[in-house]
XYZ file of N, CA and C in Angstrom:
801
model
N 1.028 -1.207 0.161
C 0.095 -0.081 0.070
C 0.931 1.055 -0.058
N 0.687 2.237 -0.804
C 1.337 3.504 -0.972
C 0.101 4.672 -0.566
N 0.776 5.730 -0.285
C 0.039 6.995 -0.005
C -0.679 7.349 -1.249
N -1.998 7.846 -1.067
C -2.675 8.394 -2.056
C -3.020 9.781 -1.898
N -2.702 10.664 -2.635
C -2.851 12.212 -2.485
C -4.078 12.614 -3.153
N -5.126 12.988 -2.442
C -6.512 13.562 -3.549
C -6.164 14.481 -4.209
N -6.665 14.394 -5.400
C -6.607 15.370 -6.436
C -8.006 16.041 -6.333
N -8.205 17.168 -6.888
C -9.342 18.026 -7.080
C -10.330 17.275 -7.555
N -11.704 17.697 -6.860
C -12.818 17.048 -6.946
C -13.221 17.227 -8.804
N -13.734 16.641 -9.433
C -14.254 16.586 -10.742
C -15.362 17.745 -10.833
N -15.544 18.583 -11.377
C -16.488 19.506 -11.661
C -17.851 18.819 -11.756
N -17.810 17.732 -12.711
C -18.869 16.798 -13.019
C -19.593 16.292 -11.826
N -18.696 15.766 -10.944
C -19.421 15.038 -9.796
C -19.854 16.160 -8.783
N -19.282 17.208 -8.634
C -19.803 18.300 -7.500
C -21.129 18.642 -8.243
N -21.211 19.026 -9.308
C -22.213 19.585 -9.853
C -23.643 18.586 -9.824
N -23.246 17.263 -10.182
C -24.153 16.152 -10.040
C -24.833 16.002 -8.520
N -23.778 16.106 -7.518
C -24.225 15.845 -6.042
C -25.124 17.106 -5.754
N -24.775 18.165 -6.261
C -25.469 19.312 -5.730
C -26.932 19.265 -6.368
N -27.079 18.801 -7.485
C -28.470 18.701 -8.224
C -29.183 17.361 -7.614
N -28.369 16.256 -7.139
C -28.946 15.150 -6.620
C -28.630 14.719 -5.205
N -28.710 15.769 -4.145
C -27.974 15.538 -2.890
C -28.589 14.213 -2.074
N -29.742 13.673 -2.529
C -30.215 12.346 -1.849
C -29.631 10.982 -2.826
N -29.141 11.223 -3.897
C -28.997 9.913 -4.577
C -28.007 9.019 -3.895
N -27.896 7.845 -4.144
C -26.905 6.916 -3.525
C -26.084 6.623 -4.916
N -24.926 5.815 -4.543
C -24.044 5.311 -5.826
C -24.850 4.608 -6.692
N -25.559 3.514 -6.350
C -26.485 2.759 -7.445
C -27.433 3.656 -8.119
N -27.908 4.612 -7.308
C -29.003 5.414 -8.140
C -28.225 6.252 -9.308
N -27.054 6.922 -8.780
C -26.301 7.485 -9.780
C -25.796 6.907 -10.953
N -25.441 5.272 -10.524
C -24.869 4.639 -11.960
C -25.777 4.167 -12.787
N -27.168 4.046 -12.111
C -28.481 3.815 -13.172
C -29.269 4.821 -13.731
N -28.404 6.134 -13.383
C -28.923 7.364 -14.184
C -28.055 7.596 -15.119
N -28.778 7.956 -16.570
C -27.948 8.159 -17.745
C -26.658 9.540 -17.475
N -27.461 10.400 -16.648
C -26.393 11.682 -16.599
C -25.296 11.372 -15.239
N -25.809 10.367 -14.392
C -24.795 9.698 -13.369
C -24.002 8.852 -13.968
N -24.419 7.926 -14.931
C -23.453 7.200 -15.385
C -22.185 7.817 -16.088
N -22.617 8.986 -16.781
C -21.472 9.986 -17.432
C -20.703 10.405 -16.518
N -21.007 10.709 -15.253
C -20.446 11.099 -14.312
C -19.012 10.199 -13.707
N -19.882 8.831 -13.459
C -19.018 7.767 -13.120
C -17.958 7.607 -13.988
N -18.101 7.670 -15.527
C -17.234 7.589 -16.281
C -15.878 8.793 -16.364
N -16.235 9.862 -15.543
C -15.099 10.892 -15.280
C -14.533 10.351 -14.159
N -15.293 9.946 -13.103
C -14.813 9.572 -11.615
C -13.623 8.581 -11.891
N -13.759 7.544 -12.388
C -12.903 6.307 -12.346
C -11.709 6.597 -13.089
N -11.595 6.963 -14.205
C -10.216 7.369 -14.781
C -9.608 8.744 -13.961
N -10.242 9.651 -13.473
C -9.745 10.420 -12.587
C -8.809 10.159 -11.575
N -9.698 9.229 -10.751
C -9.174 8.441 -9.644
C -7.705 7.697 -9.924
N -7.679 6.979 -11.114
C -6.732 6.297 -11.308
C -5.533 6.919 -11.898
N -5.697 8.157 -12.412
C -4.584 8.906 -12.906
C -4.077 9.691 -11.718
N -5.079 9.967 -10.621
C -4.508 10.605 -9.352
C -3.520 9.684 -8.411
N -3.884 8.400 -8.650
C -2.937 7.494 -7.958
C -1.924 6.924 -8.845
N -1.701 7.357 -10.001
C -0.458 7.185 -10.788
C -0.575 5.825 -11.429
N -1.970 5.296 -11.476
C -1.958 4.046 -12.196
C -2.198 2.896 -11.527
N -2.056 3.016 -10.166
C -1.961 1.613 -9.273
C -2.939 1.507 -8.245
N -3.499 0.316 -7.902
C -4.287 0.010 -6.945
C -4.095 0.654 -5.583
N -5.006 1.435 -5.076
C -4.873 2.176 -3.834
C -4.382 0.989 -2.657
N -4.615 -0.270 -2.699
C -4.507 -1.309 -1.719
C -3.314 -2.157 -2.003
N -3.232 -2.922 -3.125
C -2.246 -3.792 -3.441
C -1.148 -3.184 -4.318
N -1.518 -2.073 -5.101
C -0.588 -1.468 -5.938
C -0.367 -1.954 -7.206
N -1.154 -3.020 -7.684
C -1.244 -3.529 -8.787
C -1.521 -2.414 -9.949
N -1.254 -2.809 -11.220
C -1.355 -1.598 -12.084
C -2.667 -1.681 -12.728
N -3.622 -0.678 -12.695
C -4.827 -0.682 -13.180
C -4.929 0.479 -14.029
N -3.986 0.802 -14.626
C -3.815 2.106 -15.600
C -4.727 1.730 -16.987
N -4.995 0.479 -17.202
C -6.024 0.279 -18.352
C -7.114 0.965 -18.098
N -7.850 1.327 -19.120
C -9.298 1.745 -18.983
C -10.193 0.630 -19.010
N -9.812 -0.522 -19.109
C -10.788 -1.725 -19.076
C -11.666 -1.571 -17.778
N -12.762 -1.747 -17.647
C -13.551 -1.344 -16.525
C -13.647 -2.572 -15.956
N -13.099 -3.676 -16.592
C -13.425 -4.958 -15.681
C -12.086 -5.392 -15.002
N -11.142 -4.489 -15.027
C -9.878 -4.523 -14.056
C -9.826 -3.644 -12.943
N -10.759 -2.552 -12.841
C -10.658 -1.751 -11.488
C -12.050 -1.284 -11.336
N -12.221 -0.795 -10.123
C -13.440 -0.261 -9.791
C -13.373 0.842 -8.696
N -14.198 1.473 -8.209
C -14.188 2.539 -7.528
C -14.715 1.844 -6.092
N -13.911 2.214 -4.736
C -13.973 1.731 -3.510
C -14.229 2.933 -2.632
N -15.307 2.740 -1.904
C -15.806 3.792 -0.951
C -14.929 3.171 0.325
N -14.100 3.997 1.156
C -13.486 3.619 2.209
C -14.421 3.559 3.203
N -15.152 4.564 3.631
C -16.389 4.491 4.723
C -17.614 4.179 3.618
N -18.326 3.115 4.499
C -19.502 2.482 3.627
C -20.420 3.757 2.855
N -20.503 3.443 1.556
C -21.321 4.334 0.779
C -22.874 4.103 1.286
N -23.257 3.057 1.829
C -24.559 3.012 2.351
C -24.920 3.607 3.594
N -23.926 4.198 4.165
C -24.099 4.983 5.733
C -25.062 6.264 5.540
N -26.356 5.895 5.897
C -27.479 6.998 5.808
C -27.717 7.683 7.450
N -26.646 7.103 8.430
C -27.031 7.562 9.824
C -26.887 8.932 10.046
N -26.350 9.720 9.179
C -25.822 11.193 9.194
C -26.344 11.705 7.867
N -26.621 13.153 7.717
C -27.122 13.694 6.616
C -26.044 13.803 5.564
N -24.693 13.416 5.901
C -23.546 13.359 5.004
C -23.755 12.097 3.796
N -23.515 12.617 2.623
C -23.743 11.568 1.567
C -22.646 10.912 1.148
N -22.112 9.765 1.893
C -20.845 9.148 1.579
C -20.673 8.684 0.306
N -21.700 8.323 -0.141
C -21.469 7.680 -1.529
C -21.330 8.669 -2.848
N -21.432 9.752 -2.637
C -20.820 10.622 -3.640
C -19.850 11.865 -3.143
N -19.197 11.313 -2.096
C -18.179 12.265 -1.369
C -16.847 11.724 -2.179
N -16.252 12.731 -2.818
C -15.224 12.729 -3.399
C -13.862 12.238 -2.258
N -14.004 12.661 -1.460
C -12.747 12.454 -0.362
C -12.860 11.090 -0.016
N -13.864 10.219 -0.106
C -14.133 8.744 0.227
C -14.041 7.810 -0.761
N -13.588 8.273 -1.899
C -13.220 7.519 -3.222
C -11.872 7.098 -3.359
N -11.542 5.802 -3.771
C -10.242 5.682 -4.042
C -10.404 4.369 -5.464
N -9.487 4.283 -6.195
C -9.424 3.361 -7.167
C -8.791 2.053 -6.779
N -9.521 0.886 -7.042
C -9.002 -0.147 -6.575
C -8.992 -1.533 -7.736
N -8.076 -2.336 -7.671
C -8.509 -3.585 -8.708
C -9.689 -4.239 -8.211
N -9.713 -5.549 -9.122
C -10.986 -6.098 -8.818
C -10.535 -7.218 -7.711
N -9.614 -7.145 -6.843
C -9.098 -7.968 -5.767
C -9.017 -9.529 -5.992
N -8.528 -9.645 -7.459
C -8.549 -11.309 -7.648
C -9.723 -11.941 -7.915
N -10.906 -11.255 -8.070
C -12.317 -11.834 -8.286
C -12.732 -12.290 -9.621
N -11.900 -11.902 -10.596
C -12.307 -12.137 -11.929
C -11.573 -13.524 -12.610
N -12.296 -14.636 -12.576
C -11.641 -15.770 -13.169
C -10.952 -15.550 -14.686
N -11.458 -14.937 -15.381
C -10.989 -14.735 -16.761
C -9.590 -14.097 -17.180
N -9.250 -13.407 -15.907
C -7.749 -12.900 -16.143
C -6.963 -13.637 -15.632
N -5.630 -13.393 -16.116
C -4.439 -13.944 -16.029
C -3.648 -13.481 -14.767
N -2.653 -14.038 -14.436
C -1.716 -13.535 -13.156
C -1.292 -12.327 -13.648
N -0.863 -11.317 -12.723
C -1.255 -11.342 -11.332
C -2.662 -11.005 -10.979
N -3.389 -10.811 -11.840
C -4.922 -10.075 -11.826
C -5.998 -11.221 -11.045
N -5.600 -12.473 -11.209
C -6.324 -13.435 -10.560
C -5.570 -14.676 -10.561
N -5.999 -15.592 -9.510
C -5.195 -16.931 -9.436
C -6.134 -17.992 -8.749
N -6.318 -19.148 -9.118
C -6.825 -20.072 -8.186
C -6.123 -20.687 -7.277
N -6.660 -21.091 -6.237
C -8.163 -21.174 -5.850
C -8.490 -19.665 -5.512
N -9.609 -19.426 -6.025
C -9.942 -17.823 -6.054
C -10.132 -17.561 -4.338
N -10.807 -17.964 -3.733
C -11.235 -17.428 -2.409
C -9.856 -17.141 -1.621
N -8.966 -18.022 -1.345
C -7.778 -17.855 -0.933
C -6.875 -16.645 -1.339
N -7.186 -16.268 -2.721
C -6.471 -15.274 -3.465
C -7.209 -14.016 -3.943
N -8.453 -13.838 -2.941
C -8.892 -12.604 -2.922
C -8.101 -11.491 -2.176
N -8.107 -10.267 -2.651
C -7.406 -9.221 -1.756
C -8.184 -7.936 -2.089
N -7.739 -6.828 -1.414
C -8.178 -5.519 -1.452
C -9.599 -5.217 -0.873
N -10.350 -4.690 -1.837
C -11.849 -4.542 -1.270
C -12.601 -5.667 -1.311
N -12.287 -6.550 -2.188
C -13.097 -8.204 -2.140
C -12.993 -8.899 -1.045
N -11.446 -8.787 -0.321
C -11.402 -9.345 0.729
C -11.587 -8.601 1.850
N -11.598 -7.362 1.901
C -12.164 -6.476 2.996
C -13.865 -6.578 3.161
N -14.537 -6.847 1.900
C -15.975 -6.820 2.205
C -16.051 -8.198 2.913
N -15.424 -9.269 2.446
C -15.553 -10.711 3.232
C -15.191 -10.548 4.678
N -14.434 -9.833 5.020
C -14.007 -9.665 6.497
C -15.228 -8.964 7.235
N -15.803 -7.962 6.616
C -17.015 -7.307 7.105
C -18.052 -8.196 7.156
N -18.352 -8.763 6.128
C -19.591 -9.930 6.287
C -19.236 -11.084 7.335
N -18.182 -11.382 7.598
C -17.782 -12.413 8.825
C -17.611 -11.781 9.848
N -17.861 -10.690 10.098
C -17.702 -9.660 11.553
C -16.249 -9.716 11.849
N -15.190 -9.902 11.021
C -13.992 -9.826 11.638
C -13.305 -8.316 11.344
N -14.197 -7.522 10.624
C -13.781 -6.034 10.475
C -14.953 -5.115 10.735
N -14.893 -4.065 11.281
C -16.209 -3.225 11.515
C -16.363 -2.489 9.992
N -17.850 -2.464 9.735
C -18.073 -1.858 8.517
C -17.428 -0.350 8.345
N -17.599 0.239 9.514
C -17.008 1.695 9.399
C -15.462 1.250 9.865
N -14.630 1.156 8.975
C -13.318 0.555 9.190
C -12.129 1.650 9.563
N -12.794 2.595 9.607
C -11.552 3.869 9.841
C -11.047 3.456 11.225
N -9.554 3.708 11.058
C -8.936 3.400 12.350
C -8.530 2.094 12.605
N -9.345 1.005 12.074
C -9.037 -0.394 12.166
C -7.901 -0.842 11.045
N -8.395 -0.239 9.730
C -7.109 -0.404 8.649
C -6.799 0.878 8.019
N -5.632 0.878 7.840
C -5.286 2.309 7.142
C -6.077 2.652 5.998
N -6.641 3.965 5.980
C -6.864 4.477 4.577
C -5.797 4.886 4.055
N -5.429 4.698 2.669
C -4.254 5.198 1.866
C -4.049 6.470 1.731
N -5.259 7.310 1.917
C -5.085 8.813 1.876
C -4.370 9.444 3.272
N -4.481 8.262 4.590
C -3.726 8.837 5.728
C -2.494 8.142 5.817
N -1.824 7.468 4.988
C -0.575 6.757 5.135
C 0.491 7.821 4.947
N 1.504 7.933 5.768
C 2.641 8.927 5.682
C 3.409 8.564 4.323
N 3.980 9.724 3.838
C 4.859 9.355 2.594
C 6.190 8.836 3.134
N 6.807 9.391 4.245
C 7.938 8.891 4.745
C 7.494 8.516 6.630
N 8.165 7.556 7.290
C 9.021 6.620 6.374
C 8.098 5.630 6.134
N 8.658 4.484 5.237
C 7.919 3.432 4.515
C 7.492 2.607 5.802
N 6.361 2.308 5.903
C 5.968 1.324 7.049
C 5.789 -0.029 6.875
N 6.177 -0.553 5.624
C 6.059 -2.021 5.084
C 7.562 -2.550 4.965
N 7.628 -3.650 5.231
C 8.934 -4.585 5.261
C 8.742 -5.601 4.293
N 9.514 -6.025 3.452
C 9.142 -7.126 2.538
C 10.088 -8.343 3.125
N 9.729 -9.472 3.297
C 10.162 -10.608 3.394
C 10.668 -11.139 2.135
N 11.816 -11.022 1.642
C 12.129 -11.273 0.138
C 11.913 -12.840 -0.036
N 12.418 -13.817 0.958
C 12.136 -15.132 0.526
C 10.878 -15.613 0.231
N 9.654 -14.818 0.740
C 8.368 -15.412 0.434
C 7.540 -14.241 -0.410
N 8.020 -13.007 -0.473
C 7.131 -12.069 -1.160
C 6.265 -11.400 -0.071
N 6.204 -11.664 1.237
C 5.191 -11.314 2.205
C 5.468 -9.820 2.436
N 4.602 -8.903 2.696
C 4.500 -7.735 3.393
C 4.373 -7.943 4.862
N 5.358 -7.234 5.670
C 5.332 -7.195 7.272
C 5.354 -5.701 7.534
N 5.003 -5.242 8.952
C 5.260 -4.176 9.287
C 6.686 -3.845 9.611
N 7.091 -2.767 9.299
C 8.618 -2.311 9.576
C 8.594 -1.770 10.753
N 8.740 -2.697 11.981
C 8.811 -2.354 13.356
C 9.593 -0.933 13.757
N 10.763 -0.768 13.362
C 11.396 0.555 13.451
C 10.685 1.728 12.893
N 10.344 1.559 11.659
C 9.475 2.872 11.012
C 8.275 3.176 11.585
N 7.478 1.884 11.991
C 6.134 2.157 12.548
C 6.402 2.962 14.008
N 7.467 2.567 14.680
C 7.704 3.295 15.976
C 7.814 4.782 15.819
N 8.180 5.181 14.621
C 8.406 6.521 14.476
C 7.463 7.473 14.327
N 6.066 6.937 13.739
C 5.105 7.750 13.307
C 3.761 7.156 14.157
N 2.902 8.143 14.286
C 1.431 7.829 14.602
C 0.463 8.005 13.663
N -0.426 7.133 13.326
C -1.342 7.378 12.173
C -2.766 8.032 12.552
N -3.100 9.055 12.519
C -4.435 9.792 12.927
C -5.686 8.794 12.964
N -5.988 8.883 14.182
C -7.467 7.689 14.374
C -7.218 6.259 14.501
N -5.858 6.062 14.648
C -5.717 4.610 14.777
C -6.405 4.108 16.265
N -7.093 3.049 16.033
C -7.729 2.283 17.101
C -7.065 1.193 17.611
N -5.713 0.864 17.177
C -4.826 -0.059 17.617
C -3.847 0.467 18.517
N -3.256 -0.263 19.517
C -2.358 0.211 20.463
C -0.887 0.679 20.108
N -0.747 0.424 18.751
C 0.573 0.883 18.073
C 0.210 0.824 16.556
N 1.344 1.737 15.813
C 1.010 1.667 14.565
C 1.412 0.330 13.840
N 2.282 -0.294 14.404
C 2.659 -1.663 13.991
C 1.438 -2.326 14.069
N 0.698 -2.527 15.034
C -0.714 -3.299 15.000
C -1.622 -2.991 14.076
N -1.591 -1.591 13.726
C -2.533 -1.249 12.659
C -2.197 -1.811 11.414
N -0.649 -1.623 11.071
C -0.138 -2.082 9.683
C -0.390 -3.552 9.460
N -0.256 -4.326 10.712
C -0.593 -5.723 10.458
C -2.009 -6.049 10.265
N -2.819 -5.464 11.040
C -4.296 -5.686 10.909
C -4.741 -5.189 9.236
N -4.148 -4.233 8.794
C -4.411 -3.764 7.389
C -4.050 -4.930 6.381
N -2.912 -5.351 6.683
C -2.304 -6.384 5.618
C -3.070 -7.577 5.824
N -3.798 -7.952 7.014
C -4.460 -9.242 7.226
C -5.652 -9.043 6.408
N -6.426 -7.920 6.776
C -7.766 -7.542 6.436
C -8.034 -7.455 4.836
N -6.885 -6.902 4.383
C -6.911 -6.634 2.784
C -6.410 -7.833 2.115
N -5.959 -8.995 2.894
C -5.255 -10.132 2.420
C -4.030 -9.667 1.501
N -3.186 -8.927 1.758
C -1.953 -8.500 0.894
C -0.887 -9.556 0.765
N -1.011 -10.668 1.675
C -0.233 -11.903 1.463
C -0.741 -12.948 0.784
N -1.882 -12.882 0.160
C -2.189 -14.183 -0.546
C -1.072 -14.502 -1.692
N -1.218 -15.792 -2.243
C -0.017 -16.270 -2.907
C -0.044 -15.316 -4.206
N -1.106 -14.952 -4.691
C -1.014 -14.236 -6.101
C -0.044 -12.953 -5.889
N -0.516 -12.330 -4.645
C 0.494 -11.120 -4.709
C 1.850 -11.286 -4.312
N 1.880 -12.225 -3.438
C 3.444 -12.796 -2.991
C 4.270 -13.154 -4.331
N 3.510 -13.938 -5.057
C 4.390 -14.389 -6.211
C 4.473 -13.249 -7.086
N 3.596 -12.187 -7.386
C 3.946 -10.984 -8.057
C 5.015 -10.162 -7.457
N 5.049 -9.894 -6.106
C 6.197 -9.077 -5.552
C 7.441 -9.877 -5.720
N 7.525 -11.158 -5.907
C 8.880 -12.014 -5.804
C 9.317 -11.672 -7.429
N 8.532 -11.792 -8.363
C 8.895 -11.426 -9.634
C 9.493 -9.850 -9.766
N 8.763 -8.946 -9.080
C 9.513 -7.677 -9.194
C 10.870 -7.648 -8.530
N 11.111 -8.619 -7.467
C 12.316 -8.619 -6.587
C 13.601 -9.261 -7.557
N 12.964 -10.270 -8.009
C 13.920 -11.126 -9.042
C 14.310 -10.143 -10.310
N 13.558 -9.376 -10.684
C 13.865 -8.271 -11.889
C 14.901 -7.365 -11.352
N 14.585 -6.818 -10.094
C 15.652 -5.903 -9.374
C 17.066 -6.509 -9.356
N 17.035 -7.768 -8.649
C 18.290 -8.338 -8.481
C 18.898 -8.670 -9.903
N 18.362 -9.207 -10.917
C 18.910 -9.266 -12.321
C 19.608 -8.026 -12.591
N 18.869 -6.816 -12.614
C 19.313 -5.420 -12.906
C 20.677 -5.181 -12.097
N 20.717 -5.318 -10.773
C 21.850 -5.156 -9.905
C 22.957 -5.932 -10.353
N 22.905 -7.208 -10.751
C 23.904 -8.049 -11.289
C 24.547 -7.409 -12.544
N 23.757 -6.848 -13.599
C 24.241 -6.236 -14.611
C 24.981 -5.096 -14.346
N 24.553 -4.348 -13.332
C 25.331 -3.019 -12.934
C 26.587 -3.517 -12.324
N 26.662 -4.498 -11.557
C 27.797 -4.947 -10.874
C 28.884 -5.372 -12.033
N 28.529 -6.302 -12.947
C 29.164 -6.730 -14.130
C 29.753 -5.478 -14.713
N 28.962 -4.407 -15.054
C 29.395 -3.215 -15.714
C 30.184 -2.330 -14.775
N 30.730 -3.008 -13.722
C 31.775 -2.339 -12.843
C 31.074 -1.037 -12.041
N 29.911 -0.895 -11.870
C 29.363 0.336 -11.136
C 29.502 -0.079 -9.704
N 29.734 1.023 -9.048
C 29.992 0.912 -7.369
C 28.549 0.584 -6.941
N 28.425 -0.022 -5.840
C 26.880 -0.345 -5.278
C 26.069 0.935 -5.169
N 26.642 2.047 -4.676
C 25.835 3.580 -4.634
C 25.307 3.737 -6.120
N 26.415 3.799 -7.154
C 25.901 4.304 -8.239
C 25.023 3.436 -8.885
N 25.076 1.919 -8.685
C 24.064 0.874 -9.166
C 22.781 1.204 -8.721
N 22.603 1.342 -7.359
C 21.414 1.600 -6.541
C 20.775 2.929 -7.179
N 21.670 3.814 -7.110
C 20.972 5.233 -7.602
C 20.305 5.052 -9.289
N 21.088 4.525 -9.902
C 20.716 4.310 -11.443
C 19.438 3.511 -11.426
N 19.226 2.573 -10.434
C 18.219 1.775 -10.381
C 16.885 2.331 -9.975
N 17.259 3.302 -9.090
C 16.030 4.099 -8.299
C 15.353 5.043 -9.411
N 16.127 5.626 -10.146
C 15.965 6.646 -11.149
C 15.188 5.881 -12.355
N 15.623 4.755 -12.696
C 15.019 3.837 -13.665
C 13.475 3.309 -13.146
N 13.557 2.785 -12.062
C 12.298 2.191 -11.695
C 11.295 3.044 -11.183
N 11.511 4.335 -10.648
C 10.737 5.126 -10.055
C 10.222 6.204 -10.797
N 10.961 6.574 -11.965
C 10.577 7.688 -12.548
C 9.085 7.694 -13.158
N 8.435 6.415 -13.255
C 7.276 6.190 -13.562
C 6.431 6.731 -12.498
N 5.226 7.342 -12.725
C 4.427 7.582 -11.716
C 3.022 6.904 -11.835
N 2.817 5.752 -11.072
C 3.945 4.862 -10.232
C 3.989 3.662 -10.692
N 5.066 2.974 -10.585
C 5.231 1.571 -11.085
C 4.332 0.579 -10.125
N 4.019 -0.476 -10.877
C 3.254 -1.457 -9.964
C 4.164 -2.016 -9.139
N 3.211 -2.249 -7.734
C 4.184 -2.925 -6.649
C 5.167 -1.804 -6.180
N 4.809 -0.457 -6.258
C 5.804 0.379 -5.740
C 6.502 0.066 -4.496
N 5.666 -0.082 -3.297
C 6.505 -0.523 -2.124
C 7.416 -1.508 -2.172
N 7.116 -2.673 -3.056
C 8.124 -3.546 -3.128
C 9.511 -3.197 -3.734
N 9.375 -2.179 -4.791
C 10.446 -1.455 -5.473
C 11.113 -0.670 -4.374
N 10.423 0.089 -3.670
C 10.924 1.134 -2.591
C 11.786 0.469 -1.702
N 11.311 -0.715 -1.182
C 12.016 -1.644 -0.211
C 13.390 -2.216 -0.819
N 13.175 -2.688 -1.950
C 14.361 -3.426 -2.374
C 15.583 -2.311 -2.942
N 15.051 -1.079 -3.127
C 16.363 -0.289 -3.418
C 16.571 0.684 -2.332
N 16.115 0.319 -1.241
C 16.389 0.896 0.295
C 16.693 2.420 0.250
N 18.040 2.764 0.895
C 18.524 4.193 0.927
C 18.433 4.964 -0.538
N 18.784 4.219 -1.599
C 18.530 4.753 -2.849
C 17.399 5.495 -3.339
N 16.353 4.546 -2.880
C 14.879 4.764 -3.350
C 14.416 6.020 -2.422
N 14.799 5.891 -1.147
C 14.447 7.090 -0.320
C 15.015 8.358 -0.591
N 16.418 8.394 -1.162
C 16.899 9.571 -1.647
C 16.246 10.286 -2.952
N 15.973 9.161 -3.710
C 15.331 9.505 -4.825
C 13.906 10.301 -4.847
N 13.297 9.601 -3.760
C 11.740 10.152 -3.479
C 11.903 11.632 -2.853
N 12.945 11.642 -1.651
C 12.961 12.792 -1.115
C 13.507 13.855 -1.965
N 14.515 13.672 -2.861
C 14.893 14.524 -3.956
C 13.766 15.212 -4.900
N 12.906 14.093 -5.301
C 11.887 14.481 -6.011
C 10.459 14.937 -5.502
N 10.693 15.234 -4.015
C 9.517 15.768 -3.010
C 8.341 14.620 -3.197
N 8.600 13.516 -3.210
C 7.534 12.586 -3.158
C 6.420 12.952 -1.975
N 5.014 12.934 -2.537
C 4.154 13.004 -1.303
C 3.072 11.997 -1.516
N 3.217 11.299 -2.606
C 2.128 10.076 -2.826
C 1.852 10.296 -4.197
């Protein structure tokens, strides 16, 4: 998971919400004008996130609507207050299909399907089984609230699993955290979104192996360790943003942090 910086709300959504303040998400999508607004929202979110899923960081830059959808972090069905969560731009993020589509190839899906669900697909499963509060703020990390620095996730290279980085977690507090520590919040987020399913771990290992091959080529070209890592940081992170950004960031270590700091990374 990487930080998401919210971009400006589309004028089309603002105008539609003001004209239809009581409409929910399904009502908007069933309305011809509302559907046109949705067709603005989804690519705008994807573009603002640099083309990757807000939860697992898989690439969703394709405009193929079967590869991604709009997730409401706070339940869009919440009508307990006058606030319209369904049409709140600040409540929306773009996510992948969470491995739920059997007709896609790796890394977008993998059998057995239930074990390889992730992101909002697994989040919904956890809510339905009462393992996660429906209003999940503070129980799992909202990507919008994730700090840009330091990196809170550690990669277990032998398995491709994400783990909390204990040292980095001890340095920051996340606003609204309902766990005793930031580390516990990160760990619960990983579990509730199933970010360590086999499908995602295999994909991260592929990214890791690619980086290791590139490191060897640079060593063979007589680059010093710092020269090689700095070159790789520039190569891998110049795209905004590469799939499995956090994996790349971890594997490139201090060179990645220097590159991101120098380029005023905020998300």
